[in-house]
Coordinates of C-alpha atoms in Angstrom, one line a residue:
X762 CA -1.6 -111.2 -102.4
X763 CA 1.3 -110.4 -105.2
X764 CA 0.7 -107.6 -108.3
X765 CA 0.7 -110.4 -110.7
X766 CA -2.1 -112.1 -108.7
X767 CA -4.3 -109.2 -108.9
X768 CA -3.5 -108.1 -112.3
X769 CA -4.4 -111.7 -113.4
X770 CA -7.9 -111.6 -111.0
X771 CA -8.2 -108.1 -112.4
X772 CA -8.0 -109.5 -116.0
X773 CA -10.2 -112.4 -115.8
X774 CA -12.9 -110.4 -114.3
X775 CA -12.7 -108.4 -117.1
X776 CA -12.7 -111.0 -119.1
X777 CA -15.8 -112.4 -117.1
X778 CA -17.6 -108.9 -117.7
X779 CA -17.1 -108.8 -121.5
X780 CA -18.4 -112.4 -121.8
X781 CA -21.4 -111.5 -120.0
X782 CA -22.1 -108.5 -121.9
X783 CA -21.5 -110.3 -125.0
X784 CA -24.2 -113.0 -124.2
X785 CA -26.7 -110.9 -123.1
X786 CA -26.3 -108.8 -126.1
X787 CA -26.6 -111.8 -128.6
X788 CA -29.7 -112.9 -126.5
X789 CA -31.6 -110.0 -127.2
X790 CA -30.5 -110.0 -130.8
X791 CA -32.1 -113.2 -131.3
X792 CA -35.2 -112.6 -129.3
X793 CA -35.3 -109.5 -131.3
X794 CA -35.2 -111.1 -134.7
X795 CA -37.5 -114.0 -134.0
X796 CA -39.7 -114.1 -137.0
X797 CA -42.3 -116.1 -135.4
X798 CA -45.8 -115.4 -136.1
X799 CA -46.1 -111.8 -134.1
X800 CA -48.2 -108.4 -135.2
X801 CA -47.2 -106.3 -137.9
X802 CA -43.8 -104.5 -137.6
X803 CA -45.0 -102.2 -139.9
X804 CA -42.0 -102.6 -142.4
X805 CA -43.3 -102.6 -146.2
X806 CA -40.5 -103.6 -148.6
X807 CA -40.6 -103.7 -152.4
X808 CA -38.4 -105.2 -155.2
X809 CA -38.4 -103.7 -158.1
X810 CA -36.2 -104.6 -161.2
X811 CA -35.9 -101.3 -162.8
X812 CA -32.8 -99.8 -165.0
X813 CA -31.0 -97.5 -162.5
X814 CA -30.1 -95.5 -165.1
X815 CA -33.8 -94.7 -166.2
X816 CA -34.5 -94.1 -162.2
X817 CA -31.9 -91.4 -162.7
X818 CA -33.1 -90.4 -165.5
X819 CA -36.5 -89.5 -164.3
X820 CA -35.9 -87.7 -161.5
X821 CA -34.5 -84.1 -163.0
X822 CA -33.9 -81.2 -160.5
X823 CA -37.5 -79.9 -161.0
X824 CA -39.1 -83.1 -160.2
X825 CA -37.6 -83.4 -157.0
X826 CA -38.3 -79.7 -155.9
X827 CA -41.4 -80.2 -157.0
X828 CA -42.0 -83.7 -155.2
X829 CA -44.3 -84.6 -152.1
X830 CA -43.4 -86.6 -149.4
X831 CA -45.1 -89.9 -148.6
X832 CA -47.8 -89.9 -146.5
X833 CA -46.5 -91.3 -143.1
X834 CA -48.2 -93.7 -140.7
X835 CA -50.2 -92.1 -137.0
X836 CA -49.0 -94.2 -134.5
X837 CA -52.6 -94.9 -132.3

C-alpha cells in the first residue's frame, strides 16, 4: 500500500469520525430540546418591559450591599 493511499484512508476515516460525532451530537441536542409534554424543568422566566435606565437607577451601592439573595429551590 502507497503513502498517498494511506494518507487518503487516513483522511476519510477522519472524516468518518467527525461525521459520526457530529450526528450523535445533533441527536442529543434535539432529544434534549424536545418540548413535548414532560415534568417541570424548573426554569421560571419573566418579561418585564421596564426603563433600563430606572432599573439602574434603583439599584444604588447601598441597596445592593444591603440586598438578599433569592430563596433557592431544595432539590428532593
Amino acid at each position: 500500500m502507497g503513502r498517498s493511499t494511506r494518507r487518503a484512508l487516513a483522511a476519510v476515516g477522519i472524516l468518518t469520525g467527525v461525521l459520526v460525532v457530529g450526528a450523535l451530537a445533533g441527536m442529543a441536542m434535539a432529544l434534549a430540546s424536545d418540548s413535548g409534554e414532560s415534568e417541570d424543568s424548573g426554569v421560571i422566566t419573566h418579561t418585564t418591559d421596564e426603563d433600563p435606565q430606572d432599573v439602574l437607577d434603583y439599584w444604588t451601592p447601598e441597596r445592593i450591599r444591603d440586598a438578599e439573595p433569592a430563596p433557592m429551590p431544595n432539590p428532593d
